Every structure is written in structure tokens, then in C-alpha cells.
Amino acid sequence: MNEDGTYSWPGNQPKKPKKFSDFTGKVKSTGKKVVLILLALVVLGLAGTCFYTVNDKQQAVVTTFGQVTDIVDAGVHFKLPLGIQNVEKVDVNVYQKIELGYIQDSSGAQFNPSESAMITGDYNIVNVDFFVEYKISDPVAYLYSSNDPELILRNLIQSQIRNVVGSSTVDAVLTDGKENIQMQVKDLVSQILEEYEIGLTLVDVKIQDAEPPTQEVIEAFKAVETAKQQAETVINDAKAYQNAQLPDAQAQADKLIQNAEYLRQKRINEAHEQVAMFQAMYAEYAQNPAITRTRMYYETISQVLPDVKLYINTSSGSGSDVQMLLPLESLVSGNGGDQQ
């Protein structure tokens, strides 16, 4: 008899629910959810690896199965996941530097003798240090043409620096030849970089410092530099004096030129006047040659013989024995008029 007052016998009892099957169903449902969650996470993870960002100073080289397929600029870009496509970012818009011949530390710049010591063309030893700027011009060549392009560039610059310094004099290296050395090194290195094709471009080469190896030689070159500066000071003073005196000298020269021009014009005018007088006199002479000759004769005699007394013979010259001589000065006015 059951607890509720009813009777039951074997085969007539109600079946109890199977708890195990319910548990299995719940496990299967939970497993599906976990799988879906895992798949979602995997998809999100793959999606996160499909996008990459390139900043404004970079370029990105994209390879598909190891082969270069694209070069992209700044921005957000998509790539295939699971290693199908890989991206290498390269700083192409950044000026990078190489320091040769010195070491920069907390105490300042110190010469590195292994790089700075060089022999000049006149067999002197100098310590020279260089500052080099370069940038990446070809990201593909930079990544795949060589193992260490910076090391290649460093060795190349050292080689060409020693080549140029070895053909220069010590005075040029230490004083006024630095700019020419910098230009020669830059031109030589740039030409060789084009042949090597390692993706680098040389921007600038500058000599930071150049000194002799001993203090005695340093002092001697300082004395030479001081003498050059003093010479430049004297030259500048002389030029200043020259500039101060030039206006006065120019004024005197202009005055002399103007005076000479005045005298020249005066002579020309006098010559024209004499020519005009001669032409006028000749015109009168052409009309009355005898009278003009007589007048010219008298004027010439009065100039050549100013103190001679002249007498005029008034005789008719026709056989008369009576001759009368008149003094010429009695015919001349007392005021010094012209003699007739």
C-alpha cells in the first residue's frame, strides 16, 4: 500500500523521471554555448590582427607569403590574417644620425681614437670627428637588400672620410678646408650608396671638431688662428679707412675732371672765335687785299717795334724836290688810340 492509501503491485507502479538524461542535455547545451563563445573570440582575435596603423613618419611594407606585394603610407589598413600577409613598418620620414670619432656620454663628447685618428696628405696625424645625418629612401631595399644597412653606411663613411682627409693638408683639415672636405665626403658616399642600393640616402656630413694629437701642436695652431684673426682685423680697419677716404678722393677727382672739361671747352671756344675772326678778316681781305695788307703790316710793326718813331712821307713822288715828313705820333690821339 502506498502512502496515499492506494495499492500498487509490480508492473503497476508509475515510472520515475530519468535525471541523467536531463543532465546530459544541459551539458550539451552548455558546450554549444562555449564553442560559440570560443569561435566568437577567435573571430574577434583574427579581426584584430587584420587591421594595422601606420603613422605619418612611417611606410609599411606588406608581404604575401613572403613576397613584397605593397607599400602603404600613413593610415589604417587591412591585411590577411594567419600569417598570410605580414607587415614591416619603416621610419622613412625620420632623420637619423651617426656619430663618428667621438662618444657622447654624461660628461660630454669624448674623442674615440679608433675612429678619429687620421693621417693627412702631408703625413700629419689629426683627430677629426664627424656628425652624419641620413634617412631611409627605399623601405623595401632597406629591409631586404642587406642584413645591416646602417653598419654598411657607417663603414662606407669612415672609408671615404679617411680617403678625403688623406689627400688634404693638415692646415686645410684644421682651419679653412673643412667645408670642402665635407662636400667631397658627401658626394663620394652618395655616389656609392646609389650603386649599393641599400635604401639609405645621405642628408648631411659635418665636421664636429678637428684637433692635433698633442697639446703643443694645438697651442701652435691656436696662435696661427689668432694671427689670422688679427690680420683680418687690420684688413677690416684698412677697408674702413679706405671707405672713409674714397668719397673725398672721388670729390677731388670730380672737381679736377670738371675743371679740365671747362678748360677744354674754353680752348674750343677760343679756337672757334679765332677761326671766325680769321674767316671775317679773310672776307674783308678778299674785298680789298691792298688795304688789308697795309693794315696788317702796320699792326704788326706796332706790335714788334712799339718804341720806334714812324714818319709818313707826304710827297707826291712825281719829281718834286720838296718832301715833307710828318711824325706818326702826332697823328695818334693822346688817349692811346690805334695808329693809322
Coordinates of C-alpha atoms in Angstrom, one line a residue:
M1 CA 0.0 0.0 0.0
N2 CA 1.3 3.4 -0.9
E3 CA 1.5 6.4 1.4
D4 CA -1.6 8.0 -0.3
G5 CA -3.7 4.9 0.7
T6 CA -3.7 3.2 -2.8
Y7 CA -2.3 -0.2 -3.6
S8 CA 0.3 -0.9 -6.2
W9 CA 1.9 -4.1 -7.5
P10 CA 4.8 -4.9 -9.7
G11 CA 4.3 -3.6 -13.2
N12 CA 1.5 -1.2 -11.9
Q13 CA 3.9 1.3 -10.3
P14 CA 4.5 4.8 -12.0
K15 CA 7.9 5.3 -13.6
K16 CA 10.2 7.8 -12.1
P17 CA 11.8 10.6 -14.4
K18 CA 15.3 9.9 -15.7
K19 CA 17.5 12.6 -14.1
F20 CA 20.7 11.6 -16.0
S21 CA 19.2 12.4 -19.4
D22 CA 18.3 15.8 -18.3
F23 CA 21.9 16.5 -17.1
T24 CA 23.3 15.3 -20.4
G25 CA 21.1 17.7 -22.3
K26 CA 22.2 20.6 -20.1
V27 CA 25.8 19.7 -20.7
K28 CA 25.3 19.6 -24.5
S29 CA 23.6 22.9 -24.5
T30 CA 26.4 24.5 -22.3
G31 CA 29.1 23.0 -24.6
K32 CA 27.5 24.6 -27.7
K33 CA 27.5 28.0 -26.0
V34 CA 31.2 27.6 -25.0
V35 CA 32.1 26.6 -28.6
L36 CA 30.2 29.6 -29.9
I37 CA 31.9 31.9 -27.5
L38 CA 35.3 30.4 -28.4
L39 CA 34.5 30.8 -32.1
A40 CA 33.5 34.4 -31.5
L41 CA 36.7 35.1 -29.6
V42 CA 38.7 33.5 -32.4
V43 CA 36.9 35.6 -35.0
L44 CA 37.4 38.8 -32.9
G45 CA 41.1 37.9 -32.4
L46 CA 41.6 37.3 -36.1
A47 CA 39.7 40.5 -36.9
G48 CA 42.0 42.4 -34.5
T49 CA 45.1 41.1 -36.4
C50 CA 43.7 42.1 -39.8
F51 CA 44.0 45.8 -39.2
Y52 CA 47.1 47.9 -38.5
T53 CA 48.0 51.5 -38.3
V54 CA 50.9 53.4 -39.9
N55 CA 51.8 56.9 -38.6
D56 CA 52.8 59.9 -40.6
K57 CA 56.6 59.2 -40.2
Q58 CA 56.4 55.6 -41.5
Q59 CA 55.8 53.5 -44.5
A60 CA 54.7 49.8 -44.2
V61 CA 56.0 47.0 -46.5
V62 CA 53.3 44.3 -47.0
T63 CA 54.4 40.8 -47.9
T64 CA 52.1 38.0 -49.0
F65 CA 53.6 34.5 -48.4
G66 CA 57.0 36.2 -48.0
Q67 CA 56.9 38.2 -51.2
V68 CA 56.6 42.0 -51.2
T69 CA 53.2 43.0 -52.6
D70 CA 52.6 46.5 -51.5
I71 CA 54.0 49.7 -49.8
V72 CA 51.4 51.7 -47.9
D73 CA 51.5 55.2 -46.4
A74 CA 50.1 56.6 -43.2
G75 CA 46.6 55.5 -42.1
V76 CA 44.6 52.4 -41.1
H77 CA 45.0 49.4 -43.4
F78 CA 43.7 45.8 -43.7
K79 CA 45.8 42.6 -44.2
L80 CA 45.1 38.9 -44.4
P81 CA 45.4 37.1 -41.1
L82 CA 47.1 33.8 -40.0
G83 CA 50.5 34.8 -41.4
I84 CA 49.2 35.1 -45.0
Q85 CA 50.3 38.7 -45.0
N86 CA 52.9 40.3 -42.8
V87 CA 53.7 44.0 -42.3
E88 CA 57.1 45.7 -41.6
K89 CA 56.9 49.4 -40.6
V90 CA 59.9 51.6 -41.5
D91 CA 60.6 55.1 -40.3
V92 CA 61.2 56.8 -43.7
N93 CA 60.4 60.4 -42.6
V94 CA 62.9 60.5 -39.7
Y95 CA 66.4 61.9 -39.9
Q96 CA 68.8 59.5 -38.2
K97 CA 72.3 60.2 -37.1
I98 CA 75.7 58.5 -37.0
E99 CA 78.5 59.9 -34.7
L100 CA 82.0 59.1 -35.9
G101 CA 85.2 59.8 -34.0
Y102 CA 83.6 60.7 -30.6
I103 CA 81.5 59.1 -27.9
Q104 CA 78.6 61.1 -26.3
D105 CA 78.3 60.4 -22.6
S106 CA 77.2 62.2 -19.5
S107 CA 80.5 64.1 -19.3
G108 CA 80.2 65.4 -22.8
A109 CA 81.7 64.4 -26.1
Q110 CA 85.0 62.4 -25.9
F111 CA 87.3 61.5 -28.8
N112 CA 87.2 57.9 -29.9
P113 CA 90.8 57.4 -31.1
S114 CA 90.0 54.3 -33.1
E115 CA 87.8 56.4 -35.3
S116 CA 89.1 59.9 -35.0
A117 CA 92.8 59.4 -35.6
M118 CA 93.7 60.1 -39.3
I119 CA 96.7 60.8 -41.4
T120 CA 96.7 63.8 -43.7
G121 CA 98.2 64.1 -47.1
D122 CA 101.3 65.8 -45.7
Y123 CA 101.8 63.0 -43.2
N124 CA 100.4 64.6 -40.1
I125 CA 98.1 63.0 -37.5
V126 CA 94.9 64.7 -36.6
N127 CA 91.8 63.8 -34.6
V128 CA 88.6 64.5 -36.6
D129 CA 85.1 63.7 -35.6
F130 CA 82.0 63.8 -37.9
F131 CA 78.3 64.1 -37.4
V132 CA 76.3 62.3 -40.2
E133 CA 72.6 62.6 -40.9
Y134 CA 70.8 60.1 -43.2
K135 CA 67.3 58.8 -43.9
I136 CA 65.6 55.8 -45.4
S137 CA 64.7 56.4 -49.0
D138 CA 63.6 52.9 -50.1
P139 CA 61.9 50.8 -47.4
V140 CA 62.0 47.6 -49.5
A141 CA 65.7 47.8 -50.2
Y142 CA 66.4 48.8 -46.6
L143 CA 64.6 45.7 -45.3
Y144 CA 65.7 43.1 -47.8
S145 CA 68.8 44.2 -49.7
S146 CA 71.3 43.8 -46.8
N147 CA 71.4 42.5 -43.2
D148 CA 72.6 45.7 -41.6
P149 CA 72.4 48.8 -43.8
E150 CA 73.4 51.2 -41.0
L151 CA 76.7 49.3 -40.5
I152 CA 77.4 49.4 -44.2
L153 CA 76.8 53.1 -44.3
R154 CA 79.0 53.7 -41.2
N155 CA 81.9 51.7 -42.7
L156 CA 81.5 53.5 -46.1
I157 CA 81.6 56.9 -44.5
Q158 CA 84.7 56.1 -42.4
S159 CA 86.4 54.8 -45.6
Q160 CA 85.6 57.9 -47.6
I161 CA 86.5 60.3 -44.8
R162 CA 89.9 58.8 -44.5
N163 CA 90.3 58.9 -48.2
V164 CA 89.5 62.6 -48.4
V165 CA 91.5 63.6 -45.3
G166 CA 94.4 61.6 -46.6
S167 CA 94.5 63.8 -49.7
S168 CA 94.2 67.1 -47.8
T169 CA 96.8 69.1 -45.9
V170 CA 96.8 69.4 -42.1
D171 CA 96.1 73.2 -42.4
A172 CA 93.0 72.5 -44.6
V173 CA 91.7 69.9 -42.1
L174 CA 92.2 72.2 -39.1
T175 CA 91.4 75.6 -40.5
D176 CA 89.7 76.7 -43.7
G177 CA 89.3 73.4 -45.7
K178 CA 86.6 71.8 -43.6
E179 CA 83.7 72.8 -45.8
N180 CA 85.4 71.4 -48.9
I181 CA 86.2 68.1 -47.1
Q182 CA 82.5 67.8 -46.1
M183 CA 81.3 68.3 -49.6
Q184 CA 83.8 65.8 -51.0
V185 CA 82.8 63.1 -48.5
K186 CA 79.1 63.7 -49.1
D187 CA 79.5 63.4 -52.9
L188 CA 81.6 60.3 -52.7
V189 CA 79.3 58.5 -50.2
S190 CA 76.2 59.5 -52.2
Q191 CA 77.6 58.0 -55.4
I192 CA 78.5 54.7 -53.8
L193 CA 75.1 54.5 -52.0
E194 CA 73.4 54.7 -55.4
E195 CA 75.4 51.7 -56.5
Y196 CA 74.9 49.7 -53.3
E197 CA 71.1 50.2 -53.3
I198 CA 70.6 49.6 -49.6
G199 CA 67.7 52.0 -49.3
L200 CA 69.6 54.8 -47.5
T201 CA 70.2 58.4 -48.5
L202 CA 72.9 60.7 -47.1
V203 CA 71.5 64.0 -45.9
D204 CA 74.4 65.9 -44.4
V205 CA 78.0 65.4 -43.3
K206 CA 79.6 67.9 -40.8
I207 CA 83.0 68.0 -39.1
Q208 CA 82.2 68.5 -35.4
D209 CA 85.8 69.1 -34.4
A210 CA 89.4 68.7 -35.6
E211 CA 92.4 68.9 -33.4
P212 CA 96.1 67.9 -33.5
P213 CA 97.0 64.9 -31.3
T214 CA 99.3 66.9 -28.9
Q215 CA 98.8 70.0 -26.8
E216 CA 101.9 71.7 -28.1
V217 CA 100.6 71.5 -31.7
I218 CA 97.1 72.6 -30.5
E219 CA 98.7 75.8 -29.0
A220 CA 100.7 76.4 -32.2
F221 CA 97.5 76.2 -34.3
K222 CA 95.7 78.5 -31.9
A223 CA 98.5 81.0 -32.3
V224 CA 98.1 80.8 -36.1
E225 CA 94.3 81.3 -35.8
T226 CA 94.9 84.3 -33.5
A227 CA 97.3 85.8 -36.1
K228 CA 94.8 85.2 -38.8
Q229 CA 92.1 87.0 -36.8
Q230 CA 94.4 89.9 -36.1
A231 CA 95.2 90.1 -39.8
E232 CA 91.5 90.2 -40.7
T233 CA 91.0 92.9 -38.1
V234 CA 93.8 95.0 -39.7
I235 CA 92.3 94.4 -43.1
N236 CA 88.9 95.4 -42.0
D237 CA 90.3 98.6 -40.4
A238 CA 92.1 99.4 -43.7
K239 CA 88.9 98.9 -45.6
A240 CA 87.1 101.2 -43.2
Y241 CA 89.7 103.9 -43.7
Q242 CA 89.5 103.3 -47.5
N243 CA 85.7 103.7 -47.4
A244 CA 86.1 106.9 -45.4
Q245 CA 88.7 108.4 -47.8
L246 CA 87.1 107.3 -51.1
P247 CA 84.3 109.9 -51.1
D248 CA 86.8 112.8 -50.6
A249 CA 89.1 111.4 -53.3
Q250 CA 86.2 111.0 -55.6
A251 CA 85.1 114.5 -55.0
Q252 CA 88.6 115.8 -55.7
A253 CA 88.7 113.7 -58.9
D254 CA 85.3 115.1 -60.0
K255 CA 86.5 118.6 -59.4
L256 CA 89.6 118.1 -61.4
I257 CA 87.6 116.5 -64.2
Q258 CA 85.1 119.3 -64.3
N259 CA 87.9 121.9 -64.3
A260 CA 89.6 120.0 -67.1
E261 CA 86.3 119.9 -69.0
Y262 CA 85.9 123.7 -68.5
L263 CA 89.4 124.4 -69.8
R264 CA 88.8 122.1 -72.8
Q265 CA 85.6 123.8 -73.7
K266 CA 87.3 127.2 -73.2
R267 CA 90.0 126.3 -75.6
I268 CA 87.5 125.0 -78.1
N269 CA 85.5 128.2 -77.9
E270 CA 88.7 130.3 -78.3
A271 CA 89.6 128.3 -81.3
H272 CA 86.2 128.8 -82.8
E273 CA 86.4 132.5 -82.1
Q274 CA 89.8 132.8 -83.8
V275 CA 88.5 130.8 -86.8
A276 CA 85.6 133.2 -87.0
M277 CA 87.9 136.2 -86.8
F278 CA 90.2 134.8 -89.5
Q279 CA 87.3 134.0 -91.7
A280 CA 85.8 137.5 -91.3
M281 CA 89.3 139.0 -91.9
Y282 CA 89.7 136.9 -95.0
A283 CA 86.3 138.0 -96.3
E284 CA 87.5 141.7 -95.9
Y285 CA 90.8 140.9 -97.4
A286 CA 89.1 139.3 -100.4
Q287 CA 87.2 142.6 -101.0
N288 CA 90.3 144.9 -100.6
P289 CA 93.5 142.9 -100.5
A290 CA 95.8 146.0 -100.6
I291 CA 94.2 147.9 -97.8
T292 CA 94.1 144.8 -95.6
R293 CA 97.8 144.0 -96.2
T294 CA 98.7 147.6 -95.3
R295 CA 96.7 147.5 -92.1
M296 CA 98.1 144.1 -91.1
Y297 CA 101.6 145.4 -91.8
Y298 CA 101.1 148.5 -89.7
E299 CA 99.6 146.5 -86.8
T300 CA 102.5 144.0 -86.9
I301 CA 105.1 146.8 -86.9
S302 CA 103.4 148.4 -83.9
Q303 CA 103.5 145.2 -82.0
V304 CA 107.0 144.2 -83.0
L305 CA 108.6 147.7 -82.7
P306 CA 106.4 149.6 -80.2
D307 CA 109.1 152.3 -79.4
V308 CA 110.1 153.1 -83.0
K309 CA 109.1 156.5 -84.3
L310 CA 107.5 156.5 -87.7
Y311 CA 107.3 159.2 -90.3
I312 CA 104.9 159.4 -93.2
N313 CA 106.3 160.7 -96.5
T314 CA 103.7 163.0 -97.9
S315 CA 105.5 163.8 -101.2
S316 CA 103.6 163.1 -104.3
G317 CA 106.6 161.3 -105.8
S318 CA 106.1 162.9 -109.1
G319 CA 109.5 164.6 -109.5
S320 CA 109.1 167.3 -106.9
D321 CA 112.1 168.2 -104.9
V322 CA 110.1 169.2 -101.9
Q323 CA 109.4 166.4 -99.5
M324 CA 107.5 166.6 -96.2
L325 CA 107.8 164.1 -93.4
L326 CA 105.2 164.1 -90.8
P327 CA 105.7 162.3 -87.4
L328 CA 103.3 159.4 -87.0
E329 CA 102.8 160.0 -83.3
S330 CA 101.4 163.5 -84.0
L331 CA 98.6 161.8 -85.8
V332 CA 97.9 159.4 -83.0
S333 CA 95.4 160.5 -80.3
G334 CA 96.8 161.2 -76.9
N335 CA 94.5 158.6 -75.4
G336 CA 96.5 155.7 -77.0
G337 CA 94.2 155.0 -79.9
D338 CA 95.1 152.8 -82.8
Q339 CA 97.8 154.1 -85.1
Q340 CA 96.7 154.9 -88.7

